[in-house]
Amino acid sequence: MESIGNFHYRGGELYCEKVPVERMAEDAGTPLFVYSHAFIKDAVKEYKIAFRGTPLLLCYAVKANANIAILKLLESLGCGAEVISGGELYRARQAGVKPGKIVFDGPGKSPEEIRYALREGVLMFNVESEQELECIDALAGEMKVKARIALRVNPDVNPNTHPYIATGLKKDKFGIPIERALDYYKRAAAMSNLEVVGLHQHIGSQITRVGPYRDSVRKLVDLLERLRAEGLRLQYLDIGGGPGIRYDKERALTPERLAGALREVLESSGCRLIVEPGRSIVGNSGALITRLLYIKSNAVKNFYIVDAAMNDLIRPSLYQAHHHIAPVQLVPERDGTITVDVVGPICESGDYFAQDREMPVMEPRSLIAVMSAGAYGFTMASNYNARPRAAEVLVKGDEYHIIRRRETFRDLIKGEKIPEFLE
Ligand code: LLP
């Protein structure tokens, strides 16, 4: 690995920006998520530059990395937020994201969540079913407010990504079939407490080709024209998130490639564009730093057992995702390499970060970096096996700041209670 994002070697040591990773690991302990401030800033700038000339609202997908310091940073860069739950809305608001820049997505918004979002006054609800439309209309009526809505349509395109994160195929649970959209729009427009303002799609995640976007956005723009013919003019075209990043050998779908492919078709939309990127903003901003505990072998395998586990970063276990794994201190080449499974302490065979990976020969206690862990890392972490969740730090130049302290054992039982009859 030469460098990924703002992680690079200097004098044989891994740095994030200008801070040695080892120093942060000594200070904050391991496992530890480390994120680069400059990377996130640059990623947002890339979107802005790529789409210059197009009126754009970047609604950062909170689910990718929801730490309030990261959200605050994105807010300060002018981003809005894409949220999927009341909890994400709360996080975004705590970070100061203005309600008028927040879109509320997801197929299962509860009445409580809808009321909360109406109280806050979010920019729009991206609605996924007829019953949800009726529910939002009724709740807005009770609260005597108008709810701004868009319909999330399912354009039936294949994004060529892992099946768990493809969301715009006919068979998926998401959205409204595009061929029924016109009918749904008419119904929505007739509901008295709704203001129909947008059209939304999200076709999947870690998409590395522009074709699926070009195809789906073309379908959306056709639909906008048909709506216009029916007298319905929409203000927002929200094309969702999903641009893929480089984990291994894939070619990243950069904002520039995306904007280039969509320029022509977007020009005719006449709408303000919303994009909801998550991974492409934070994925390669971060790494998960872990310590090698033990090395062992059996008849067929060698294992590096590290102190991070699938509860910290589940992507390899869940999607067989590839993450680069690099030593924090470069090992002299003469020490050779070894083919290992890099595994965690959890009692499941699926608890691994890499299988049959060639790694330098390392000593126990060495530090290891699992790269590209800034997106869908901490947000998917759990307390499985009663493991306190990791700490997170944000690096800015030669400074670093702990933005989440490591959980304690006490945190693990917070909110639990032994009923009297057991005492
Ligand atoms: N908008 C909506 C409606 C979404 O569902 C998502 C992601 C995004 C935006 C942001 O997508 P991005 O730009 O980050 O690809 N846990 C999986 C990824 C799940 C993505 C879910 N939806 C992973 O680790 O690969």
mmCIF file of N, CA, C and O in Angstrom, residues 311-394:
data_model
loop_
_atom_site.group_PDB
_atom_site.id
_atom_site.type_symbol
_atom_site.label_atom_id
_atom_site.label_comp_id
_atom_site.label_asym_id
_atom_site.label_seq_id
_atom_site.Cartn_x
_atom_site.Cartn_y
_atom_site.Cartn_z
ATOM 1 N N ASN A 311 -17.683 -6.960 15.313
ATOM 2 C CA ASN A 311 -18.595 -6.005 15.960
ATOM 3 C C ASN A 311 -18.151 -4.563 15.695
ATOM 4 O O ASN A 311 -18.948 -3.646 15.776
ATOM 5 N N ASP A 312 -16.861 -4.372 15.368
ATOM 6 C CA ASP A 312 -16.338 -3.028 15.070
ATOM 7 C C ASP A 312 -16.506 -2.700 13.588
ATOM 8 O O ASP A 312 -16.826 -1.574 13.235
ATOM 9 N N LEU A 313 -16.227 -3.651 12.735
ATOM 10 C CA LEU A 313 -16.308 -3.449 11.277
ATOM 11 C C LEU A 313 -16.838 -4.758 10.686
ATOM 12 O O LEU A 313 -16.118 -5.746 10.598
ATOM 13 N N ILE A 314 -18.103 -4.721 10.295
ATOM 14 C CA ILE A 314 -18.761 -5.983 9.902
ATOM 15 C C ILE A 314 -18.704 -6.227 8.399
ATOM 16 O O ILE A 314 -19.109 -7.280 7.920
ATOM 17 N N ARG A 315 -18.187 -5.263 7.629
ATOM 18 C CA ARG A 315 -18.275 -5.357 6.172
ATOM 19 C C ARG A 315 -17.643 -6.634 5.595
ATOM 20 O O ARG A 315 -18.246 -7.266 4.726
ATOM 21 N N PRO A 316 -16.438 -7.038 6.041
ATOM 22 C CA PRO A 316 -15.893 -8.281 5.485
ATOM 23 C C PRO A 316 -16.801 -9.482 5.781
ATOM 24 O O PRO A 316 -17.074 -10.297 4.899
ATOM 25 N N SER A 317 -17.307 -9.575 7.010
ATOM 26 C CA SER A 317 -18.151 -10.722 7.383
ATOM 27 C C SER A 317 -19.474 -10.696 6.642
ATOM 28 O O SER A 317 -19.973 -11.726 6.205
ATOM 29 N N LEU A 318 -20.062 -9.501 6.497
ATOM 30 C CA LEU A 318 -21.416 -9.411 5.953
ATOM 31 C C LEU A 318 -21.454 -9.424 4.424
ATOM 32 O O LEU A 318 -22.348 -10.015 3.835
ATOM 33 N N TYR A 319 -20.500 -8.740 3.813
ATOM 34 C CA TYR A 319 -20.536 -8.641 2.342
ATOM 35 C C TYR A 319 -19.301 -9.244 1.688
ATOM 36 O O TYR A 319 -19.061 -9.002 0.509
ATOM 37 N N GLN A 320 -18.495 -9.948 2.441
ATOM 38 C CA GLN A 320 -17.197 -10.434 1.920
ATOM 39 C C GLN A 320 -16.433 -9.261 1.287
ATOM 40 O O GLN A 320 -15.791 -9.393 0.246
ATOM 41 N N ALA A 321 -16.541 -8.110 1.934
ATOM 42 C CA ALA A 321 -15.917 -6.899 1.386
ATOM 43 C C ALA A 321 -14.401 -6.950 1.582
ATOM 44 O O ALA A 321 -13.916 -7.452 2.591
ATOM 45 N N HIS A 322 -13.694 -6.392 0.607
ATOM 46 C CA HIS A 322 -12.239 -6.315 0.705
ATOM 47 C C HIS A 322 -11.838 -4.991 1.347
ATOM 48 O O HIS A 322 -12.276 -3.924 0.918
ATOM 49 N N HIS A 323 -11.001 -5.061 2.362
ATOM 50 C CA HIS A 323 -10.362 -3.861 2.923
ATOM 51 C C HIS A 323 -8.857 -4.105 2.916
ATOM 52 O O HIS A 323 -8.407 -5.182 3.340
ATOM 53 N N HIS A 324 -8.090 -3.123 2.452
ATOM 54 C CA HIS A 324 -6.639 -3.249 2.554
ATOM 55 C C HIS A 324 -6.252 -3.326 4.023
ATOM 56 O O HIS A 324 -6.861 -2.645 4.857
ATOM 57 N N ILE A 325 -5.238 -4.113 4.310
ATOM 58 C CA ILE A 325 -4.762 -4.217 5.690
ATOM 59 C C ILE A 325 -3.269 -3.943 5.662
ATOM 60 O O ILE A 325 -2.532 -4.568 4.888
ATOM 61 N N ALA A 326 -2.858 -2.979 6.467
ATOM 62 C CA ALA A 326 -1.479 -2.523 6.358
ATOM 63 C C ALA A 326 -0.844 -2.437 7.743
ATOM 64 O O ALA A 326 -1.524 -2.089 8.716
ATOM 65 N N PRO A 327 0.464 -2.713 7.829
ATOM 66 C CA PRO A 327 1.140 -2.544 9.114
ATOM 67 C C PRO A 327 1.301 -1.050 9.413
ATOM 68 O O PRO A 327 1.511 -0.272 8.484
ATOM 69 N N VAL A 328 1.174 -0.689 10.659
ATOM 70 C CA VAL A 328 1.363 0.720 11.022
ATOM 71 C C VAL A 328 2.850 1.066 11.016
ATOM 72 O O VAL A 328 3.239 2.169 10.663
ATOM 73 N N GLN A 329 3.681 0.091 11.377
ATOM 74 C CA GLN A 329 5.132 0.255 11.274
ATOM 75 C C GLN A 329 5.595 -0.662 10.148
ATOM 76 O O GLN A 329 5.380 -1.874 10.234
ATOM 77 N N LEU A 330 6.168 -0.094 9.104
ATOM 78 C CA LEU A 330 6.604 -0.952 7.995
ATOM 79 C C LEU A 330 7.615 -1.971 8.503
ATOM 80 O O LEU A 330 8.487 -1.652 9.325
ATOM 81 N N VAL A 331 7.502 -3.197 7.991
ATOM 82 C CA VAL A 331 8.381 -4.273 8.414
ATOM 83 C C VAL A 331 9.462 -4.426 7.344
ATOM 84 O O VAL A 331 9.135 -4.403 6.149
ATOM 85 N N PRO A 332 10.744 -4.564 7.723
ATOM 86 C CA PRO A 332 11.780 -4.720 6.697
ATOM 87 C C PRO A 332 11.461 -5.909 5.782
ATOM 88 O O PRO A 332 11.024 -6.952 6.259
ATOM 89 N N GLU A 333 11.682 -5.713 4.473
ATOM 90 C CA GLU A 333 11.311 -6.752 3.516
ATOM 91 C C GLU A 333 11.987 -8.083 3.798
ATOM 92 O O GLU A 333 11.430 -9.144 3.552
ATOM 93 N N ARG A 334 13.214 -8.006 4.351
ATOM 94 C CA ARG A 334 13.944 -9.268 4.581
ATOM 95 C C ARG A 334 13.225 -10.170 5.590
ATOM 96 O O ARG A 334 13.466 -11.367 5.645
ATOM 97 N N ASP A 335 12.284 -9.606 6.363
ATOM 98 C CA ASP A 335 11.540 -10.447 7.309
ATOM 99 C C ASP A 335 10.512 -11.334 6.609
ATOM 100 O O ASP A 335 9.934 -12.232 7.214
ATOM 101 N N GLY A 336 10.236 -11.033 5.337
ATOM 102 C CA GLY A 336 9.371 -11.898 4.545
ATOM 103 C C GLY A 336 7.888 -11.678 4.797
ATOM 104 O O GLY A 336 7.486 -10.774 5.537
ATOM 105 N N THR A 337 7.087 -12.506 4.115
ATOM 106 C CA THR A 337 5.637 -12.387 4.253
ATOM 107 C C THR A 337 5.052 -13.743 4.648
ATOM 108 O O THR A 337 5.731 -14.768 4.565
ATOM 109 N N ILE A 338 3.804 -13.710 5.017
ATOM 110 C CA ILE A 338 3.111 -14.924 5.449
ATOM 111 C C ILE A 338 1.654 -14.788 5.010
ATOM 112 O O ILE A 338 1.113 -13.676 4.997
ATOM 113 N N THR A 339 1.042 -15.886 4.605
ATOM 114 C CA THR A 339 -0.368 -15.836 4.208
ATOM 115 C C THR A 339 -1.218 -16.144 5.433
ATOM 116 O O THR A 339 -1.066 -17.207 6.047
ATOM 117 N N VAL A 340 -2.076 -15.188 5.779
ATOM 118 C CA VAL A 340 -2.829 -15.331 7.036
ATOM 119 C C VAL A 340 -4.309 -15.005 6.853
ATOM 120 O O VAL A 340 -4.697 -14.329 5.904
ATOM 121 N N ASP A 341 -5.106 -15.468 7.796
ATOM 122 C CA ASP A 341 -6.440 -14.918 8.002
ATOM 123 C C ASP A 341 -6.300 -13.907 9.128
ATOM 124 O O ASP A 341 -5.722 -14.230 10.177
ATOM 125 N N VAL A 342 -6.782 -12.700 8.900
ATOM 126 C CA VAL A 342 -6.753 -11.689 9.965
ATOM 127 C C VAL A 342 -8.112 -11.762 10.649
ATOM 128 O O VAL A 342 -9.144 -11.494 10.015
ATOM 129 N N VAL A 343 -8.118 -12.179 11.905
ATOM 130 C CA VAL A 343 -9.384 -12.490 12.573
ATOM 131 C C VAL A 343 -9.483 -11.746 13.896
ATOM 132 O O VAL A 343 -8.483 -11.310 14.463
ATOM 133 N N GLY A 344 -10.726 -11.650 14.390
ATOM 134 C CA GLY A 344 -10.960 -10.983 15.669
ATOM 135 C C GLY A 344 -11.211 -11.992 16.779
ATOM 136 O O GLY A 344 -11.203 -13.202 16.538
ATOM 137 N N PRO A 345 -11.488 -11.492 17.982
ATOM 138 C CA PRO A 345 -11.672 -12.374 19.135
ATOM 139 C C PRO A 345 -13.079 -12.957 19.291
ATOM 140 O O PRO A 345 -13.319 -13.689 20.242
ATOM 141 N N ILE A 346 -13.989 -12.639 18.379
ATOM 142 C CA ILE A 346 -15.387 -13.059 18.560
ATOM 143 C C ILE A 346 -15.568 -14.550 18.243
ATOM 144 O O ILE A 346 -14.898 -15.098 17.371
ATOM 145 N N CYS A 347 -16.528 -15.145 18.955
ATOM 146 C CA CYS A 347 -16.713 -16.599 18.853
ATOM 147 C C CYS A 347 -17.551 -16.981 17.635
ATOM 148 O O CYS A 347 -18.593 -17.613 17.761
ATOM 149 N N GLU A 348 -17.128 -16.551 16.476
ATOM 150 C CA GLU A 348 -17.800 -16.948 15.232
ATOM 151 C C GLU A 348 -16.733 -17.061 14.156
ATOM 152 O O GLU A 348 -15.853 -16.189 14.054
ATOM 153 N N SER A 349 -16.842 -18.062 13.317
ATOM 154 C CA SER A 349 -15.839 -18.212 12.250
ATOM 155 C C SER A 349 -15.938 -17.115 11.212
ATOM 156 O O SER A 349 -14.998 -16.858 10.473
ATOM 157 N N GLY A 350 -17.101 -16.454 11.157
ATOM 158 C CA GLY A 350 -17.261 -15.337 10.217
ATOM 159 C C GLY A 350 -16.583 -14.060 10.694
ATOM 160 O O GLY A 350 -16.649 -13.039 10.012
ATOM 161 N N ASP A 351 -15.952 -14.112 11.837
ATOM 162 C CA ASP A 351 -15.315 -12.914 12.392
ATOM 163 C C ASP A 351 -13.915 -12.750 11.810
ATOM 164 O O ASP A 351 -12.931 -13.186 12.405
ATOM 165 N N TYR A 352 -13.851 -12.163 10.634
ATOM 166 C CA TYR A 352 -12.533 -11.945 10.006
ATOM 167 C C TYR A 352 -12.524 -10.617 9.268
ATOM 168 O O TYR A 352 -13.572 -10.088 8.886
ATOM 169 N N PHE A 353 -11.328 -10.097 9.052
ATOM 170 C CA PHE A 353 -11.141 -8.901 8.221
ATOM 171 C C PHE A 353 -10.560 -9.268 6.866
ATOM 172 O O PHE A 353 -10.692 -8.523 5.902
ATOM 173 N N ALA A 354 -9.837 -10.393 6.816
ATOM 174 C CA ALA A 354 -9.278 -10.854 5.539
ATOM 175 C C ALA A 354 -9.014 -12.347 5.659
ATOM 176 O O ALA A 354 -8.743 -12.852 6.751
ATOM 177 N N GLN A 355 -9.115 -13.009 4.524
ATOM 178 C CA GLN A 355 -8.792 -14.435 4.494
ATOM 179 C C GLN A 355 -7.704 -14.663 3.469
ATOM 180 O O GLN A 355 -7.725 -14.071 2.382
ATOM 181 N N ASP A 356 -6.768 -15.535 3.802
ATOM 182 C CA ASP A 356 -5.659 -15.876 2.900
ATOM 183 C C ASP A 356 -5.006 -14.631 2.317
ATOM 184 O O ASP A 356 -4.810 -14.522 1.111
ATOM 185 N N ARG A 357 -4.677 -13.705 3.170
ATOM 186 C CA ARG A 357 -4.062 -12.452 2.752
ATOM 187 C C ARG A 357 -2.561 -12.529 3.007
ATOM 188 O O ARG A 357 -2.140 -12.992 4.069
ATOM 189 N N GLU A 358 -1.788 -12.071 2.026
ATOM 190 C CA GLU A 358 -0.342 -12.028 2.227
ATOM 191 C C GLU A 358 -0.001 -10.797 3.060
ATOM 192 O O GLU A 358 -0.317 -9.672 2.678
ATOM 193 N N MET A 359 0.604 -11.026 4.194
ATOM 194 C CA MET A 359 0.940 -9.922 5.115
ATOM 195 C C MET A 359 2.408 -10.038 5.481
ATOM 196 O O MET A 359 2.985 -11.125 5.450
ATOM 197 N N PRO A 360 3.014 -8.918 5.883
ATOM 198 C CA PRO A 360 4.383 -9.024 6.384
ATOM 199 C C PRO A 360 4.412 -9.884 7.651
ATOM 200 O O PRO A 360 3.396 -9.976 8.351
ATOM 201 N N VAL A 361 5.556 -10.485 7.909
ATOM 202 C CA VAL A 361 5.698 -11.228 9.164
ATOM 203 C C VAL A 361 5.791 -10.198 10.284
ATOM 204 O O VAL A 361 6.647 -9.315 10.259
ATOM 205 N N MET A 362 4.866 -10.279 11.235
ATOM 206 C CA MET A 362 4.806 -9.246 12.278
ATOM 207 C C MET A 362 4.899 -9.866 13.657
ATOM 208 O O MET A 362 4.627 -11.041 13.860
ATOM 209 N N GLU A 363 5.284 -9.011 14.602
ATOM 210 C CA GLU A 363 5.398 -9.439 15.997
ATOM 211 C C GLU A 363 4.086 -9.148 16.714
ATOM 212 O O GLU A 363 3.437 -8.142 16.425
ATOM 213 N N PRO A 364 3.724 -9.994 17.697
ATOM 214 C CA PRO A 364 2.570 -9.637 18.530
ATOM 215 C C PRO A 364 2.786 -8.242 19.126
ATOM 216 O O PRO A 364 3.929 -7.825 19.345
ATOM 217 N N ARG A 365 1.695 -7.541 19.370
ATOM 218 C CA ARG A 365 1.675 -6.149 19.868
ATOM 219 C C ARG A 365 1.842 -5.118 18.746
ATOM 220 O O ARG A 365 1.703 -3.921 18.989
ATOM 221 N N SER A 366 2.151 -5.565 17.515
ATOM 222 C CA SER A 366 2.255 -4.600 16.411
ATOM 223 C C SER A 366 0.872 -4.016 16.127
ATOM 224 O O SER A 366 -0.153 -4.661 16.363
ATOM 225 N N LEU A 367 0.887 -2.816 15.561
ATOM 226 C CA LEU A 367 -0.376 -2.192 15.177
ATOM 227 C C LEU A 367 -0.659 -2.455 13.706
ATOM 228 O O LEU A 367 0.260 -2.481 12.879
ATOM 229 N N ILE A 368 -1.933 -2.623 13.407
ATOM 230 C CA ILE A 368 -2.382 -2.921 12.044
ATOM 231 C C ILE A 368 -3.504 -1.949 11.697
ATOM 232 O O ILE A 368 -4.341 -1.635 12.544
ATOM 233 N N ALA A 369 -3.510 -1.471 10.439
ATOM 234 C CA ALA A 369 -4.583 -0.564 9.999
ATOM 235 C C ALA A 369 -5.472 -1.285 8.985
ATOM 236 O O ALA A 369 -4.977 -1.809 7.992
ATOM 237 N N VAL A 370 -6.766 -1.319 9.278
ATOM 238 C CA VAL A 370 -7.739 -1.828 8.303
ATOM 239 C C VAL A 370 -8.261 -0.597 7.587
ATOM 240 O O VAL A 370 -8.918 0.263 8.197
ATOM 241 N N MET A 371 -7.928 -0.482 6.300
ATOM 242 C CA MET A 371 -8.159 0.768 5.581
ATOM 243 C C MET A 371 -9.611 0.899 5.088
ATOM 244 O O MET A 371 -10.370 -0.066 5.103
ATOM 245 N N SER A 372 -9.923 2.100 4.616
ATOM 246 C CA SER A 372 -11.237 2.399 4.013
ATOM 247 C C SER A 372 -12.386 2.096 4.965
ATOM 248 O O SER A 372 -13.423 1.582 4.549
ATOM 249 N N ALA A 373 -12.193 2.412 6.234
ATOM 250 C CA ALA A 373 -13.193 2.059 7.245
ATOM 251 C C ALA A 373 -13.997 3.272 7.720
ATOM 252 O O ALA A 373 -14.691 3.201 8.736
ATOM 253 N N GLY A 374 -13.931 4.371 6.952
ATOM 254 C CA GLY A 374 -14.635 5.582 7.394
ATOM 255 C C GLY A 374 -16.133 5.537 7.168
ATOM 256 O O GLY A 374 -16.885 6.273 7.804
ATOM 257 N N ALA A 375 -16.581 4.679 6.243
ATOM 258 C CA ALA A 375 -18.020 4.574 5.972
ATOM 259 C C ALA A 375 -18.519 3.191 6.365
ATOM 260 O O ALA A 375 -17.860 2.188 6.082
ATOM 261 N N TYR A 376 -19.677 3.146 6.989
ATOM 262 C CA TYR A 376 -20.296 1.883 7.389
ATOM 263 C C TYR A 376 -19.361 1.051 8.267
ATOM 264 O O TYR A 376 -19.323 -0.172 8.184
ATOM 265 N N GLY A 377 -18.551 1.734 9.052
ATOM 266 C CA GLY A 377 -17.688 1.081 10.032
ATOM 267 C C GLY A 377 -18.348 1.231 11.385
ATOM 268 O O GLY A 377 -19.155 0.387 11.801
ATOM 269 N N PHE A 378 -18.057 2.365 12.031
ATOM 270 C CA PHE A 378 -18.616 2.559 13.378
ATOM 271 C C PHE A 378 -20.142 2.511 13.370
ATOM 272 O O PHE A 378 -20.755 2.003 14.303
ATOM 273 N N THR A 379 -20.774 3.032 12.310
ATOM 274 C CA THR A 379 -22.248 3.078 12.332
ATOM 275 C C THR A 379 -22.865 1.683 12.339
ATOM 276 O O THR A 379 -24.009 1.521 12.738
ATOM 277 N N MET A 380 -22.121 0.690 11.882
ATOM 278 C CA MET A 380 -22.666 -0.678 11.898
ATOM 279 C C MET A 380 -22.096 -1.483 13.069
ATOM 280 O O MET A 380 -22.298 -2.691 13.142
ATOM 281 N N ALA A 381 -21.371 -0.822 13.954
ATOM 282 C CA ALA A 381 -20.753 -1.533 15.084
ATOM 283 C C ALA A 381 -21.817 -1.924 16.103
ATOM 284 O O ALA A 381 -22.856 -1.294 16.224
ATOM 285 N N SER A 382 -21.536 -2.988 16.821
ATOM 286 C CA SER A 382 -22.468 -3.448 17.855
ATOM 287 C C SER A 382 -21.680 -3.816 19.103
ATOM 288 O O SER A 382 -20.444 -3.738 19.123
ATOM 289 N N ASN A 383 -22.414 -4.214 20.123
ATOM 290 C CA ASN A 383 -21.770 -4.644 21.362
ATOM 291 C C ASN A 383 -21.714 -6.165 21.459
ATOM 292 O O ASN A 383 -21.581 -6.721 22.545
ATOM 293 N N TYR A 384 -21.837 -6.841 20.329
ATOM 294 C CA TYR A 384 -21.842 -8.301 20.342
ATOM 295 C C TYR A 384 -20.634 -8.827 21.115
ATOM 296 O O TYR A 384 -19.534 -8.289 21.021
ATOM 297 N N ASN A 385 -20.887 -9.887 21.865
ATOM 298 C CA ASN A 385 -19.889 -10.475 22.766
ATOM 299 C C ASN A 385 -19.523 -9.501 23.892
ATOM 300 O O ASN A 385 -18.451 -9.593 24.484
ATOM 301 N N ALA A 386 -20.467 -8.589 24.167
ATOM 302 C CA ALA A 386 -20.249 -7.567 25.213
ATOM 303 C C ALA A 386 -18.911 -6.871 25.048
ATOM 304 O O ALA A 386 -18.127 -6.724 25.987
ATOM 305 N N ARG A 387 -18.680 -6.445 23.807
ATOM 306 C CA ARG A 387 -17.447 -5.697 23.534
ATOM 307 C C ARG A 387 -17.789 -4.205 23.489
ATOM 308 O O ARG A 387 -18.608 -3.776 22.677
ATOM 309 N N PRO A 388 -17.170 -3.421 24.350
ATOM 310 C CA PRO A 388 -17.404 -1.970 24.291
ATOM 311 C C PRO A 388 -17.028 -1.466 22.904
ATOM 312 O O PRO A 388 -16.050 -1.943 22.313
ATOM 313 N N ARG A 389 -17.775 -0.497 22.391
ATOM 314 C CA ARG A 389 -17.449 -0.011 21.048
ATOM 315 C C ARG A 389 -16.220 0.902 21.070
ATOM 316 O O ARG A 389 -15.925 1.544 22.077
ATOM 317 N N ALA A 390 -15.546 0.940 19.926
ATOM 318 C CA ALA A 390 -14.243 1.605 19.798
ATOM 319 C C ALA A 390 -14.345 3.115 20.002
ATOM 320 O O ALA A 390 -15.428 3.702 19.922
ATOM 321 N N ALA A 391 -13.200 3.741 20.201
ATOM 322 C CA ALA A 391 -13.113 5.202 20.225
ATOM 323 C C ALA A 391 -12.937 5.692 18.785
ATOM 324 O O ALA A 391 -12.565 4.923 17.892
ATOM 325 N N GLU A 392 -13.225 6.990 18.578
ATOM 326 C CA GLU A 392 -13.037 7.596 17.255
ATOM 327 C C GLU A 392 -12.239 8.883 17.415
ATOM 328 O O GLU A 392 -12.497 9.660 18.350
ATOM 329 N N VAL A 393 -11.300 9.112 16.498
ATOM 330 C CA VAL A 393 -10.566 10.384 16.518
ATOM 331 C C VAL A 393 -10.610 11.038 15.136
ATOM 332 O O VAL A 393 -10.669 10.359 14.110
ATOM 333 N N LEU A 394 -10.582 12.360 15.174
ATOM 334 C CA LEU A 394 -10.562 13.145 13.942
ATOM 335 C C LEU A 394 -9.227 13.884 13.884
ATOM 336 O O LEU A 394 -8.864 14.589 14.828
#
